[in-house]
Short mmCIF file of C-alpha atoms in Angstrom, two decimals:
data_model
loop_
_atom_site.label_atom_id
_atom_site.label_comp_id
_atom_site.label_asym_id
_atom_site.label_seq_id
_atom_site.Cartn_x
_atom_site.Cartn_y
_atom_site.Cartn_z
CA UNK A 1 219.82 1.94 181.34
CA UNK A 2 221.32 -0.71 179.69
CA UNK A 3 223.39 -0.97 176.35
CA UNK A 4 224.04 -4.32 173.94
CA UNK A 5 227.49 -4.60 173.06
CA UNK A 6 227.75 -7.13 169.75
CA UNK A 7 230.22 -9.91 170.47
CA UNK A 8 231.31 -12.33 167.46
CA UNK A 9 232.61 -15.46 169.26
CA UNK A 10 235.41 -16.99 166.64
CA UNK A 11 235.50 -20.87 166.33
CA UNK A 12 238.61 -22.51 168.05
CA UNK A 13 241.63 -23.44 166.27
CA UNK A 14 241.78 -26.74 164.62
CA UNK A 15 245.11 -28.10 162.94
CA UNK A 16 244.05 -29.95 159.91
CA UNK A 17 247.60 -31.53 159.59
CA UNK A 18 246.87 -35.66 158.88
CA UNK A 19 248.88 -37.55 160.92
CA UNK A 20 251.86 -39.75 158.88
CA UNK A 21 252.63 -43.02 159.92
CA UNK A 22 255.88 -43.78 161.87
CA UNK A 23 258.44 -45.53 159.80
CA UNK A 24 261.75 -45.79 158.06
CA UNK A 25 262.53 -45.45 154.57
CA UNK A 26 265.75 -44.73 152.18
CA UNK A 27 267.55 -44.05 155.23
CA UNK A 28 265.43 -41.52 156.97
CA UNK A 29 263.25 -42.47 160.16
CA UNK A 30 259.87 -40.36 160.68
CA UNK A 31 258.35 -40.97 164.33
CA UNK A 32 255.09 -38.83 165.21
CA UNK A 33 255.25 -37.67 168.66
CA UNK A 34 252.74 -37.88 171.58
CA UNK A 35 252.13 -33.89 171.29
CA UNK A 36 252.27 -34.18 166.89
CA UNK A 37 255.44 -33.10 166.57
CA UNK A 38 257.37 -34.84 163.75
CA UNK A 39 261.11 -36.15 164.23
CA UNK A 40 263.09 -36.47 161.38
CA UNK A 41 266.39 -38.22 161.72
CA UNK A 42 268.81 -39.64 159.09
CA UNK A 43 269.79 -39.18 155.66
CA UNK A 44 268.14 -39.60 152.90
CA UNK A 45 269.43 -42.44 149.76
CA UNK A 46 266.64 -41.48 147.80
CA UNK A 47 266.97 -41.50 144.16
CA UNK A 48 264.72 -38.69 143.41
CA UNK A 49 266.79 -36.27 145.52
CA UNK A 50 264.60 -36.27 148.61
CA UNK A 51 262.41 -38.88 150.84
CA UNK A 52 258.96 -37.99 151.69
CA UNK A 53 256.83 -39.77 154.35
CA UNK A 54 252.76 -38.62 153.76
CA UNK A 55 249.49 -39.10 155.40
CA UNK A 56 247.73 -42.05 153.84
CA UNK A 57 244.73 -42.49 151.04
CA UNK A 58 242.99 -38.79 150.20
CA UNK A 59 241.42 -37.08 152.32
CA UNK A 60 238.33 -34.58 151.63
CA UNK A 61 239.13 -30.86 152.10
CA UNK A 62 236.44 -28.04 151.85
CA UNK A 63 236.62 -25.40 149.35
CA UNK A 64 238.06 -22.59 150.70
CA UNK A 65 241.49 -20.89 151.90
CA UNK A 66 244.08 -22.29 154.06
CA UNK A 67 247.42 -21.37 155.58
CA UNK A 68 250.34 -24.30 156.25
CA UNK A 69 252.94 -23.10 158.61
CA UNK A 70 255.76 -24.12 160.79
CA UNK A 71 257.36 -22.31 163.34
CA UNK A 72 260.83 -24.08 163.09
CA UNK A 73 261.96 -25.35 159.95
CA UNK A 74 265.69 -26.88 159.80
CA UNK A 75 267.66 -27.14 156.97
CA UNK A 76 267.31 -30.30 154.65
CA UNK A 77 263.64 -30.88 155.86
CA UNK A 78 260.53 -29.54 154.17
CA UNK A 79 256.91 -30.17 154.78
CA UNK A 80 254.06 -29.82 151.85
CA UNK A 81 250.38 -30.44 151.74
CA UNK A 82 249.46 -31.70 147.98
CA UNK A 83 245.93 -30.93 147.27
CA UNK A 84 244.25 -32.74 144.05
CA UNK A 85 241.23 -31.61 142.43
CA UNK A 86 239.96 -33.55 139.76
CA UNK A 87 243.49 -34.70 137.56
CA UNK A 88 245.17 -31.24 138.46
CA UNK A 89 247.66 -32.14 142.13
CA UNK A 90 248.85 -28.65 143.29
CA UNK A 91 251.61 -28.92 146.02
CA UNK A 92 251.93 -26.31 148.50
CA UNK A 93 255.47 -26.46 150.11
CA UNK A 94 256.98 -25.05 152.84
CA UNK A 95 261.10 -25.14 152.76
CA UNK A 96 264.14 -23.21 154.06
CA UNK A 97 263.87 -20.91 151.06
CA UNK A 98 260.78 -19.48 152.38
CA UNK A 99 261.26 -16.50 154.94
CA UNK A 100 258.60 -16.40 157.10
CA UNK A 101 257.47 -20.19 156.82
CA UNK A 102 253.73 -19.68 156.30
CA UNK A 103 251.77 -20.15 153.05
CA UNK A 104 248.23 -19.34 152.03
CA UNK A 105 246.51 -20.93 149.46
CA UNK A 106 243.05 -21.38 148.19
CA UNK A 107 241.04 -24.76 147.64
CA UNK A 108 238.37 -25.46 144.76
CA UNK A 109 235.36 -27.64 145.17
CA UNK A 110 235.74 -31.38 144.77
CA UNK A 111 239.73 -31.58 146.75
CA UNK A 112 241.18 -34.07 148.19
CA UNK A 113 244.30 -33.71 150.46
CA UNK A 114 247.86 -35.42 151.48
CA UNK A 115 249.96 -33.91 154.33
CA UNK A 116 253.95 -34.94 153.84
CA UNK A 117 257.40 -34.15 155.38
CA UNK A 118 260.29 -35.03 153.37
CA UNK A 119 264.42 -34.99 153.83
CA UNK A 120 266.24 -34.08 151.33
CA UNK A 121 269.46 -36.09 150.03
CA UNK A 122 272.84 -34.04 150.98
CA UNK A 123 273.31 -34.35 154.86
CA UNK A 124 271.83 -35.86 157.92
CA UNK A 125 269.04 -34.60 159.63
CA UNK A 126 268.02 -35.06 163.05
CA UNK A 127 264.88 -32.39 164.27
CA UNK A 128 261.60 -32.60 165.26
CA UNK A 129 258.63 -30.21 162.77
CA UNK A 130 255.26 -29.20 163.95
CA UNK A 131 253.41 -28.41 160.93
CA UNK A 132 250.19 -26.65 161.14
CA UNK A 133 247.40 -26.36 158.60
CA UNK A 134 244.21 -24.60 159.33
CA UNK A 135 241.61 -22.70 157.70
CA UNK A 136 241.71 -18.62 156.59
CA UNK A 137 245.03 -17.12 155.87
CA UNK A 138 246.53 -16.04 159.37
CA UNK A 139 248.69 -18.91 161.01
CA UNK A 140 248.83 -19.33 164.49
CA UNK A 141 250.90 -21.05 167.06
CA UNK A 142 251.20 -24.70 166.70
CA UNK A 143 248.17 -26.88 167.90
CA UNK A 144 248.05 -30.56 168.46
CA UNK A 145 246.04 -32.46 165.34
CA UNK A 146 244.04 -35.17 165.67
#
């Protein structure tokens, strides 16, 4: 006798954070580490209130939902993936104010997507983020991204 049990075998886990570039600006230095991880250290002169450092040019991103999430988050950092569709640029941002530092949002057709980390003016800052964006709406534990 012999009995089929169904198995559903799930794809593996893929961060779809885009790498930023290392570099300095208005005070704040961003440097990408060997295992992703993102080290923020300074203090920002920016006169918008805050210094972002992004992923360069747009990047294609299916339709479909997503989930951005961090497991460590210190104060005066943030980290937001804008996603543009057409002449509509929807940012989906991940700060201190947010509890359980996940968010789940849905993509149209036609996107294009940034990943950024910014410092806002007010303090130093001196931590290392590991942002993680992936597909469906349960976050994970960090993974490495390409």
């Amino acid at each position: 006798m012999s009995k089929t049990i169904p198995v559903h075998v799930l794809p593996p886990i893929k961060n779809m954070w885009l790498r930023i570039p290392n570099g300095t600006q208005d005070g704040v230095t961003f440097t990408v580490a060997a295992d992703g991880g993102i080290h923020v250290k300074g203090t920002s002169t920016s006169s918008t209130g805050r210094t972002d450092r992004g992923s360069i040019g747009e990047t294609p991103l299916p339709a479909g939902q997503y989930t951005l999430s961090t497991a460590n988050l210190p104060a005066g950092i943030i980290i937001f993936v804008s996603v543009t569709t057409g002449d509509k640029t929807e940012y989906i941002v991940i700060d201190t104010s947010i509890t359980n530092l996940t968010s789940t949002f849905t993509v149209p057709e036609n996107s294009t997507y940034q990943c950024k980390v910014g410092a806002k003016n007010g303090g130093p800052v001196d931590a290392t983020v590991y942002p993680m964006l992936e597909t469906g709406s349960e976050a994970h534990a960090y993974k490495p991204y390409a």
